[in-house]
Short mmCIF file of C-alpha atoms and ligand atoms in Angstrom, two decimals:
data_model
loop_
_atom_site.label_atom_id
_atom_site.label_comp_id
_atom_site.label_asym_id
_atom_site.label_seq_id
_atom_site.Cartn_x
_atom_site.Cartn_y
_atom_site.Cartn_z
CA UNK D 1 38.74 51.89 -22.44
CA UNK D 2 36.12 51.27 -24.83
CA UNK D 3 33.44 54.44 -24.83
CA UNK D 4 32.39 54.04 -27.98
CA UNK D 5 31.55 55.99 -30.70
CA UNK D 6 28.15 58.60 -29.99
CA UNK D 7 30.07 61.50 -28.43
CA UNK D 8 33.46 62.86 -27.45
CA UNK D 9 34.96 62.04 -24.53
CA UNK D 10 34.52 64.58 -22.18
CA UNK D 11 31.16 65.12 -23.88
CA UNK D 12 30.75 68.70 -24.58
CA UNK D 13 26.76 68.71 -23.28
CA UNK D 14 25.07 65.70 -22.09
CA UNK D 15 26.43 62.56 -22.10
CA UNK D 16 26.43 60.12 -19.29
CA UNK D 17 28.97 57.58 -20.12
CA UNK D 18 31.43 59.48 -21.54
CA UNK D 19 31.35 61.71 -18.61
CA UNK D 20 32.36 58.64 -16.30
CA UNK D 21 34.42 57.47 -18.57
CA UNK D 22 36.33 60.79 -18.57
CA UNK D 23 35.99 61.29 -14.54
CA UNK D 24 37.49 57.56 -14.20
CA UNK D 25 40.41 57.96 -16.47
CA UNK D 26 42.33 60.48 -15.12
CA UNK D 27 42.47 58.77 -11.80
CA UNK D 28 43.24 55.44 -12.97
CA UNK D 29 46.21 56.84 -14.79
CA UNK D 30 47.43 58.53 -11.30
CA UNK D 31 47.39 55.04 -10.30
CA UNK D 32 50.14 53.96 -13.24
CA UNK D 33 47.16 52.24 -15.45
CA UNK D 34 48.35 53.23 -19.17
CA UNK D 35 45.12 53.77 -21.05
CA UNK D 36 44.35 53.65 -24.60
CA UNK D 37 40.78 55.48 -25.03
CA UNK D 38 38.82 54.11 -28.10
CA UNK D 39 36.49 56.60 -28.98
CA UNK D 40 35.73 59.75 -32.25
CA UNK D 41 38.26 61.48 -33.45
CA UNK D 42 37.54 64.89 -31.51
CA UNK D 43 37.94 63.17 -27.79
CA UNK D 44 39.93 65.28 -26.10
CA UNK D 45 40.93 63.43 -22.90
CA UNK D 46 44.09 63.22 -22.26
CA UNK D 47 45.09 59.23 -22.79
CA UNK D 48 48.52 56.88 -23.82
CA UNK D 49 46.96 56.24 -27.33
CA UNK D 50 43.78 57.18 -28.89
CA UNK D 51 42.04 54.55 -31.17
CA UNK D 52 39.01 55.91 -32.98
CA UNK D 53 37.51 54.89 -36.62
CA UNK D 54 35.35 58.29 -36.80
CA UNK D 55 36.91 61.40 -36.81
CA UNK D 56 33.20 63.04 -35.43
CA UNK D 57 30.25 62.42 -33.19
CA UNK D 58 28.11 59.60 -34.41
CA UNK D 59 25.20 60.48 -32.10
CA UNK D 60 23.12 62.68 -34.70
CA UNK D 61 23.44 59.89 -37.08
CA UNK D 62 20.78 57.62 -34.36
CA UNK D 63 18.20 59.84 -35.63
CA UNK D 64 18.53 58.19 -39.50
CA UNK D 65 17.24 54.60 -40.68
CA UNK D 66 18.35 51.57 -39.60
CA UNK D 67 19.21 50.36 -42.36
CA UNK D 68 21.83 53.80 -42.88
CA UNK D 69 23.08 53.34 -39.69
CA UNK D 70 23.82 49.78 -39.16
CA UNK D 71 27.03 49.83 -39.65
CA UNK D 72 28.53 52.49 -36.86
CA UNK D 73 28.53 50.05 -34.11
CA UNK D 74 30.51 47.19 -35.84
CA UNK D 75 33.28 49.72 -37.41
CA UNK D 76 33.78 50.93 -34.24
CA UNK D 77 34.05 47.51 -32.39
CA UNK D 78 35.74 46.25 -35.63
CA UNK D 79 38.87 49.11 -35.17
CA UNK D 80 38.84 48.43 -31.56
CA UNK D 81 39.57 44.67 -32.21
CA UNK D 82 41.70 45.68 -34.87
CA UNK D 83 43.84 47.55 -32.16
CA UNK D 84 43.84 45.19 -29.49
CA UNK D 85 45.54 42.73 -31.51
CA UNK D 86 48.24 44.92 -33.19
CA UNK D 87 49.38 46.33 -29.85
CA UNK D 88 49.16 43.12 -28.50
CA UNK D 89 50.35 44.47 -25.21
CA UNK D 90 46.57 45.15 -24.05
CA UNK D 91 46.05 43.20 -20.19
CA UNK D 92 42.09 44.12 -20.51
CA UNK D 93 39.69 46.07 -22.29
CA UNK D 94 37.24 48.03 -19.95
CA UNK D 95 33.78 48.04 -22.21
CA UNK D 96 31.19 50.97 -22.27
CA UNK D 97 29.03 50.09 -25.61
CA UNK D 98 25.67 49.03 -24.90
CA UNK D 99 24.58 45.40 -25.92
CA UNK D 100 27.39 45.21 -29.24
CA UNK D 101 30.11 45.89 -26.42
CA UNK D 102 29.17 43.07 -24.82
CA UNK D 103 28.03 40.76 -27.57
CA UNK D 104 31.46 41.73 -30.28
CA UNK D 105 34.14 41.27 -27.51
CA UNK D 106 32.65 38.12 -26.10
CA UNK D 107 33.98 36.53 -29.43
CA UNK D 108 37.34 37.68 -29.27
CA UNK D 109 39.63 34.37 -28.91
CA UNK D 110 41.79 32.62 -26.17
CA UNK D 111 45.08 34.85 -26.91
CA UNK D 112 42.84 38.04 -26.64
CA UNK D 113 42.83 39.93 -22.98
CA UNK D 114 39.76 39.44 -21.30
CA UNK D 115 37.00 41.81 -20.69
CA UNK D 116 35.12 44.27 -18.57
CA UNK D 117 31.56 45.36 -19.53
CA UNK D 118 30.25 47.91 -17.52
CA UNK D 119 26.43 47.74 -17.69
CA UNK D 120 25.41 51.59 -17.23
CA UNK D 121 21.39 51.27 -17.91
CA UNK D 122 18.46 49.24 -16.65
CA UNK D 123 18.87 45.29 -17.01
CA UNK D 124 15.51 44.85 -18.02
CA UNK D 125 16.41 45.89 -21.55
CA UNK D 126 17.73 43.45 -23.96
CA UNK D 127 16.47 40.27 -22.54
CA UNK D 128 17.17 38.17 -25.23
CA UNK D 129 21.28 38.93 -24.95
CA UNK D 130 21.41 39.12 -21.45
CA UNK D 131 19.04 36.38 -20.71
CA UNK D 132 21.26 33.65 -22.47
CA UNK D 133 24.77 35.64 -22.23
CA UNK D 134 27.79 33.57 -22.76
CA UNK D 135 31.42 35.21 -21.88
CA UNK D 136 33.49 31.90 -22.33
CA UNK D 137 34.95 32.78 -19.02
CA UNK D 138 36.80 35.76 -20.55
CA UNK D 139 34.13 38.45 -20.34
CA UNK D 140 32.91 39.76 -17.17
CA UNK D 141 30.35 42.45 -16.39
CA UNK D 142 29.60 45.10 -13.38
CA UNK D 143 26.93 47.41 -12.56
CA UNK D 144 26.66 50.90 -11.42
CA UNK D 145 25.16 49.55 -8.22
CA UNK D 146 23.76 46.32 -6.43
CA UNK D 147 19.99 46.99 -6.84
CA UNK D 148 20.90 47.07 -10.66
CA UNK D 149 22.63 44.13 -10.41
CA UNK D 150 20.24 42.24 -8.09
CA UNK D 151 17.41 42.75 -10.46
CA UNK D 152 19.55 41.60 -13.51
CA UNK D 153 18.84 38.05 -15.75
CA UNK D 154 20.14 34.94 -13.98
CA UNK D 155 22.91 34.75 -17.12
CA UNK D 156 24.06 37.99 -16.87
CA UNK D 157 24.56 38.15 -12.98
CA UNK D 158 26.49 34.77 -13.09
CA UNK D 159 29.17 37.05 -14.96
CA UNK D 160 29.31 39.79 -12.33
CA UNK D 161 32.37 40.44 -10.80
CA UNK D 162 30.44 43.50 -8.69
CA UNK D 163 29.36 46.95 -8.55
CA UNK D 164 31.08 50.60 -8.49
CA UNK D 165 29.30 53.46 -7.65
CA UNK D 166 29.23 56.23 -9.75
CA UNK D 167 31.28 59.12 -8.97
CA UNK D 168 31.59 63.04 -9.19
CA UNK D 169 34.80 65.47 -9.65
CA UNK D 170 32.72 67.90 -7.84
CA UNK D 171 33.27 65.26 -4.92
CA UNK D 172 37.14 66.16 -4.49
CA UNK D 173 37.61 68.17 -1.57
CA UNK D 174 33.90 68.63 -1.25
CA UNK D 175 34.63 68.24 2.89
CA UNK D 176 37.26 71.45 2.44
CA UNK D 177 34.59 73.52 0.61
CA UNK D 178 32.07 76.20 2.48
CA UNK D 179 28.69 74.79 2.39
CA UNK D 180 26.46 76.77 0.02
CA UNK D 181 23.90 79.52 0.82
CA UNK D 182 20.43 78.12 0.66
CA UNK D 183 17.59 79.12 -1.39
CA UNK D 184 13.72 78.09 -1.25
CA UNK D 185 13.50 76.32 -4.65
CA UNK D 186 13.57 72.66 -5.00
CA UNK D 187 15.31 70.60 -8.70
CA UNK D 188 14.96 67.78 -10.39
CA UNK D 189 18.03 67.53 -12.52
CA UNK D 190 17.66 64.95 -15.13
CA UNK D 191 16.03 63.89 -18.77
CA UNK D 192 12.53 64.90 -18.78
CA UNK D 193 11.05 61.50 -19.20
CA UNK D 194 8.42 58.58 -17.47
CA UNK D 195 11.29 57.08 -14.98
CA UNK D 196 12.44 60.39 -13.61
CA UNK D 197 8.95 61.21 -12.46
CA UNK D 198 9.04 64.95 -13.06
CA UNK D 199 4.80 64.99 -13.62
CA UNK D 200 4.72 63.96 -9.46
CA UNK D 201 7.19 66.46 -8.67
CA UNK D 202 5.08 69.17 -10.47
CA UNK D 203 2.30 67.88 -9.26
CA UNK D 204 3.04 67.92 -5.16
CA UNK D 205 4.87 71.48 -6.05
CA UNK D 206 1.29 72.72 -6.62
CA UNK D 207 -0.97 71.06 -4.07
CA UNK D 208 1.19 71.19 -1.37
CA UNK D 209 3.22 74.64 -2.99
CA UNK D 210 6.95 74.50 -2.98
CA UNK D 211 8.97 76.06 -5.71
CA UNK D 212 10.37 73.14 -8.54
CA UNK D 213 12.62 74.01 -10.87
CA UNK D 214 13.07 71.17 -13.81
CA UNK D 215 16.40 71.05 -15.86
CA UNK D 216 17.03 68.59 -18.98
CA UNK D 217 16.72 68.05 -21.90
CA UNK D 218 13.20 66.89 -23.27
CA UNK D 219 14.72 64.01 -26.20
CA UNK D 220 16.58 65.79 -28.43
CA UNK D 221 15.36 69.39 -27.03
CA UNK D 222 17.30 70.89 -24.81
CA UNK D 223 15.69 74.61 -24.58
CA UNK D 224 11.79 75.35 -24.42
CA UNK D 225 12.08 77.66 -27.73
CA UNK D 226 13.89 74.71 -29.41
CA UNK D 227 10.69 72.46 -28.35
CA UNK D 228 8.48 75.02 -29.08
CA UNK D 229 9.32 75.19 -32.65
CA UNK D 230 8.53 71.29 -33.30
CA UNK D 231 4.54 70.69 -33.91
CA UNK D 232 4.49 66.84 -33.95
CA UNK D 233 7.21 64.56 -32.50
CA UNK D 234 6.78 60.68 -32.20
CA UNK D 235 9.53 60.74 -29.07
CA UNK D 236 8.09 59.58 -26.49
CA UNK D 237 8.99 61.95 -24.15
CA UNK D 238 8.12 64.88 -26.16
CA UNK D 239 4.65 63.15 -25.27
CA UNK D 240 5.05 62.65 -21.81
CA UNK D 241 6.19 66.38 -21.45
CA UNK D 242 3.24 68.01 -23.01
CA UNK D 243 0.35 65.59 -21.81
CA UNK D 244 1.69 64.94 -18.14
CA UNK D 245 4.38 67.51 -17.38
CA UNK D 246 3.79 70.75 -19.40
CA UNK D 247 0.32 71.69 -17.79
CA UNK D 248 1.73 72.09 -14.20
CA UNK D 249 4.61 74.42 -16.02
CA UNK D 250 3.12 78.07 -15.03
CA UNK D 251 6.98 79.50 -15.09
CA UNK D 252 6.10 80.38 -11.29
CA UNK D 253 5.55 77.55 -9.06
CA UNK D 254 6.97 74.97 -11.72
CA UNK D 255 10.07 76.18 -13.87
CA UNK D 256 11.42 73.96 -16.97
CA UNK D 257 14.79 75.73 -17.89
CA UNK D 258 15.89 72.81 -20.37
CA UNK D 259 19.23 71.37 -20.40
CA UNK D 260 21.66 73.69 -17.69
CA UNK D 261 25.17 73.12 -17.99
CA UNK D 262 28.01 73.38 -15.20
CA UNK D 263 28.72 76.05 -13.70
CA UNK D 264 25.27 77.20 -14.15
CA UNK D 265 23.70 73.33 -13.61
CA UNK D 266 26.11 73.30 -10.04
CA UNK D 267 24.90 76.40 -9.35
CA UNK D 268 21.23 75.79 -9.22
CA UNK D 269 21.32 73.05 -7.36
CA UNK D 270 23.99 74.11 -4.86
CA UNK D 271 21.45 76.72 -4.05
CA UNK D 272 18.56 74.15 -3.70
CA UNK D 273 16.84 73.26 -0.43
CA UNK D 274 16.59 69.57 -1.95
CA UNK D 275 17.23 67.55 -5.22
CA UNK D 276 13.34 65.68 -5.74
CA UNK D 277 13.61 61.78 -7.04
CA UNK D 278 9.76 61.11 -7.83
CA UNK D 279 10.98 58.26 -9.39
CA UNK D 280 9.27 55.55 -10.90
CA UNK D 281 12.00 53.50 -12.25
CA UNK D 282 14.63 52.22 -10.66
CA UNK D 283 17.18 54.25 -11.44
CA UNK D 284 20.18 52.30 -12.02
CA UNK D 285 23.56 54.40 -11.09
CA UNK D 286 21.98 58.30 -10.26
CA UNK D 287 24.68 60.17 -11.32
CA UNK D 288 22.49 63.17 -10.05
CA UNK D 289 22.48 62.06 -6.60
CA UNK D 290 25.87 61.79 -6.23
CA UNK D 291 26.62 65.29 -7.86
CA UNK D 292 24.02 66.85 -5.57
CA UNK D 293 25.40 65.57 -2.59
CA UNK D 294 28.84 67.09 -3.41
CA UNK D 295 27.31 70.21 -3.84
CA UNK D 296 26.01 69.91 -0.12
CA UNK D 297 21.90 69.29 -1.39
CA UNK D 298 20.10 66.57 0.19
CA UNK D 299 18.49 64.20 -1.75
CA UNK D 300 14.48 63.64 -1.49
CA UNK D 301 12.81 60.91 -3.20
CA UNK D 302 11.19 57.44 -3.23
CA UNK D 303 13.39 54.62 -2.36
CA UNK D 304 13.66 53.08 -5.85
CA UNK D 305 16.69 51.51 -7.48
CA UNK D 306 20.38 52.99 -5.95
CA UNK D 307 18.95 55.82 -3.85
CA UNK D 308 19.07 53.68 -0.89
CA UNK D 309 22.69 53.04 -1.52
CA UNK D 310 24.16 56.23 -1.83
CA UNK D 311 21.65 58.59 0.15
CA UNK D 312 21.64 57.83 3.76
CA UNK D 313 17.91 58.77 5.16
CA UNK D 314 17.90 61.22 7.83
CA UNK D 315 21.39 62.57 7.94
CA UNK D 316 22.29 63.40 3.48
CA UNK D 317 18.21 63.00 2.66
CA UNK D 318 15.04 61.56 3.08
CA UNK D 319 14.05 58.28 1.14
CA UNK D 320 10.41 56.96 1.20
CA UNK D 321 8.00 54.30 -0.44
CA UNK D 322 5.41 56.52 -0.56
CA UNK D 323 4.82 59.49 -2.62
CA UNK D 324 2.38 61.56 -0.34
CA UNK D 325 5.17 61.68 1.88
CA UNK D 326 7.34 63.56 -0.01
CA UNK D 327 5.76 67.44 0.55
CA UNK D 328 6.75 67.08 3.74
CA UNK D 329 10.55 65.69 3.35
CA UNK D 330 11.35 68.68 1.70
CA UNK D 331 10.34 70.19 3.88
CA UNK D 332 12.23 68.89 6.71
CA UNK D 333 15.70 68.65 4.44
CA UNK D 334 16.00 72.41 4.88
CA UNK D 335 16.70 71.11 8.36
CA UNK D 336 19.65 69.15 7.19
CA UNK D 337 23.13 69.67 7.39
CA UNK D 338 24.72 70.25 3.87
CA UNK D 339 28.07 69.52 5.44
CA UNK D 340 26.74 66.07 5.99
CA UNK D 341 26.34 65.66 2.28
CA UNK D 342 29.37 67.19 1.21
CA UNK D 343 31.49 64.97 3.55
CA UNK D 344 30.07 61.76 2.24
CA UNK D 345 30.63 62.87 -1.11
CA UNK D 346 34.24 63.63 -0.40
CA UNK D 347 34.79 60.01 1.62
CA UNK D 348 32.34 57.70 -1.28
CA UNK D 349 32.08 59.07 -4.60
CA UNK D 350 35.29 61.05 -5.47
CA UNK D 351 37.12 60.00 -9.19
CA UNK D 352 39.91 58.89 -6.61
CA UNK D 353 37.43 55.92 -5.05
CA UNK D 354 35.74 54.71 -8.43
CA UNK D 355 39.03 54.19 -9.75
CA UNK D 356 40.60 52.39 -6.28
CA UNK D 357 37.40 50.40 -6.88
CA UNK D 358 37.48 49.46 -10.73
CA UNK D 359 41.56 48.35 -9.96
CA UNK D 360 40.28 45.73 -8.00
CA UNK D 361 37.72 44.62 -10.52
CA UNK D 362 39.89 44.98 -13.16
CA UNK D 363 42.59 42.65 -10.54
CA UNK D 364 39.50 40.06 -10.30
CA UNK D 365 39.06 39.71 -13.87
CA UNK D 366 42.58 39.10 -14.84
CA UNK D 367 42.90 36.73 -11.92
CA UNK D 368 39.71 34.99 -13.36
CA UNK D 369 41.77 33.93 -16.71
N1 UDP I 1 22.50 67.01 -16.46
C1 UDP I 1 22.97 68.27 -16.78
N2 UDP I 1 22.07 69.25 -17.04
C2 UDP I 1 20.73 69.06 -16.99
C3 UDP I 1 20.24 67.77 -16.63
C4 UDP I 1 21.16 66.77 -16.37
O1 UDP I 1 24.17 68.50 -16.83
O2 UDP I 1 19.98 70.00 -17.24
C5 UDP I 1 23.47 65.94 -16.15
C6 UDP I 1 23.40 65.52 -14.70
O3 UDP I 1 24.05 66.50 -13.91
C7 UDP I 1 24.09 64.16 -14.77
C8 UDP I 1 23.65 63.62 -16.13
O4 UDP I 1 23.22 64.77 -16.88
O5 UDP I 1 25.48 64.33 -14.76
C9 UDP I 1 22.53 62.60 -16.04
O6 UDP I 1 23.02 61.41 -15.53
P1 UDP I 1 22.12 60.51 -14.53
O7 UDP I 1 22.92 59.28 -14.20
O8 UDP I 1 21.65 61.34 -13.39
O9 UDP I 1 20.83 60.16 -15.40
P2 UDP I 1 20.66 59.38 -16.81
O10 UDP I 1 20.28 60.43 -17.81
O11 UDP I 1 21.97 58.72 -17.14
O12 UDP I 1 19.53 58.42 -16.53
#
């Protein structure tokens, strides 16, 4: 289980893929699948072997040259090579590392176990890898969901084996759990940035006045004093925030709180009448949605990317192409039932059911060689 080498697995704020790296692990290991983790040194997940070349985070060193950090990536991929073949008693390697995941381990050689690459981000990027990808018929690739997929290169989705949704501890016995006590306030959990759409959201919360509360980080920032104290950035969203998103922040009708961890983070939005998805990307796996829904909050938003897949309109939120429309679904998702969510959390998007679901890919790909 390659997560590579940016954060510890669990991450200790945010980190998306080592997050579902360390829901998915625990599970598959219920399920008698030995795992050795290759990530830093301070990963704490419990795992059969841990393989890792740096004893520390590598994410703060992203924010030096090129030319310093050039050579993170391959050590990494170099010691997880290295390990594969002194084991020697690795069936697959399940790949997290964006673009040099892909790219190293599609070199390995015949007597090496084959590979899955799970593509976590939006397929547009990187056209000139995934638009000619080669795996030699010994490196497959899946996607956080099939609109991700479906919009992928023609080279890359000839290597899919499928999709898994994303998944949620907060999903176990969601079904079991009381449904929350509501408040009036609406969230948009996520990065503050273009795709995520937080400038609509602020925008409808004043013309057609509902409460929005915004939490993450803005790049690097993840508080409004730490933002405050930078005068020039060239992060782009740094810019987006204070030209598009900042003037509609009048700490009344539109909150930014930064980055809000659990238990606070599951807090908030338990209490929300709706999560908001202004989106204008399409987001590729949602991570949010799924973690809102096990905390019994219906999802609102446009139908873009994997919302349509894992919100059901009417019954665990309201999905539309149109943005004017939203004011008025969050309005009517204080009508829903958050039981409704919580249930279809508990039956799709559980640890439990992304792991069932990887077995079989991981089944597909070593039937493939
Ligand atoms: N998140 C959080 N606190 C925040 C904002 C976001 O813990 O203030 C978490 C969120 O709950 C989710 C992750 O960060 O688990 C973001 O993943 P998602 O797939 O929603 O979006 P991405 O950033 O990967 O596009």
């Amino acid at each position: 289980m390659n997560a590579g080498p940016w954060l510890p697995v669990p991450p200790d704020g945010y980190g998306g893929i080592e997050n579902i790296v360390a829901t998915l692990v625990p599970p598959l290991r219920e399920l008698g699948v030995e795992v050795v983790l290759a990530s830093v040194g301070s990963s704490t997940l419990d795992v059969d072997e841990l393989v890792s070349v740096f004893p520390s985070p590598q994410f703060p060193q992203l924010q030096r040259p090129y030319n310093q950090v050039n050579g993170v990536v391959p050590a990494h991929q170099h010691a997880v090579v290295r390990a594969v073949r002194e084991r020697g008693d690795i069936d697959l390697v399940h790949d997290h590392v964006e673009a040099a995941g892909l790219s190293t381990l599609a070199a390995l050689g015949r007597d090496d176990p084959p590979v899955l690459h799970t593509l976590h981000w939006d397929l547009h990027k990187h056209p000139e890898l995934y638009g000619t990808f080669e795996g030699g018929g010994r490196v497959w690739v899946n996607g956080v969901s099939a609109n991700q997929l479906s919009r992928a290169p023609e080279a890359l989705r000839a290597h899919a084996v499928g999709h898994v949704h994303l998944a949620t501890p907060l999903a176990d016995g969601a079904d079991r759990r009381r449904p929350p006590d509501k408040g009036d306030h609406v969230v948009i959990l996520g990065r503050i940035t273009p795709g995520k759409g937080q400038d609509l959201g602020a925008r409808l919360a004043h013309e057609h006045g509902f409460d929005l509360i915004l939490a993450g980080p803005v790049g690097p920032y993840h508080s409004p004093s730490d933002l405050a104290a930078v005068s020039t950035s060239d992060n782009p969203d740094v810019a987006y925030f204070r030209e598009k998103v900042e003037p509609y922040v009048d700490g009344r009708r539109v909150r930014w709180l930064g980055t809000v961890r659990p238990p606070a983070r599951d807090d908030l939005v338990a209490g929300a009448r709706a999560v908001l998805a202004p989106l204008r990307w399409a987001e590729p796996g949602g991570t949010f949605v799924v973690e809102a829904l096990a905390l019994g909050t219906p999802v609102v938003g446009l139908s873009m990317g994997c919302l349509p897949e894992l919100v059901d309109h009417g019954r665990t939120g309201f999905l539309t192409a149109h943005e004017d429309e939203l004011p008025d679904l969050v309005e009517a998702a204080a009508k829903l039932d958050p039981a409704e969510a919580m249930r279809e959390a508990a039956r799709r998007f559980t640890p439990a059911v992304m792991a069932a679901r990887y077995v079989e890919l991981y089944r597909a790909v070593l039937a493939s060689v």
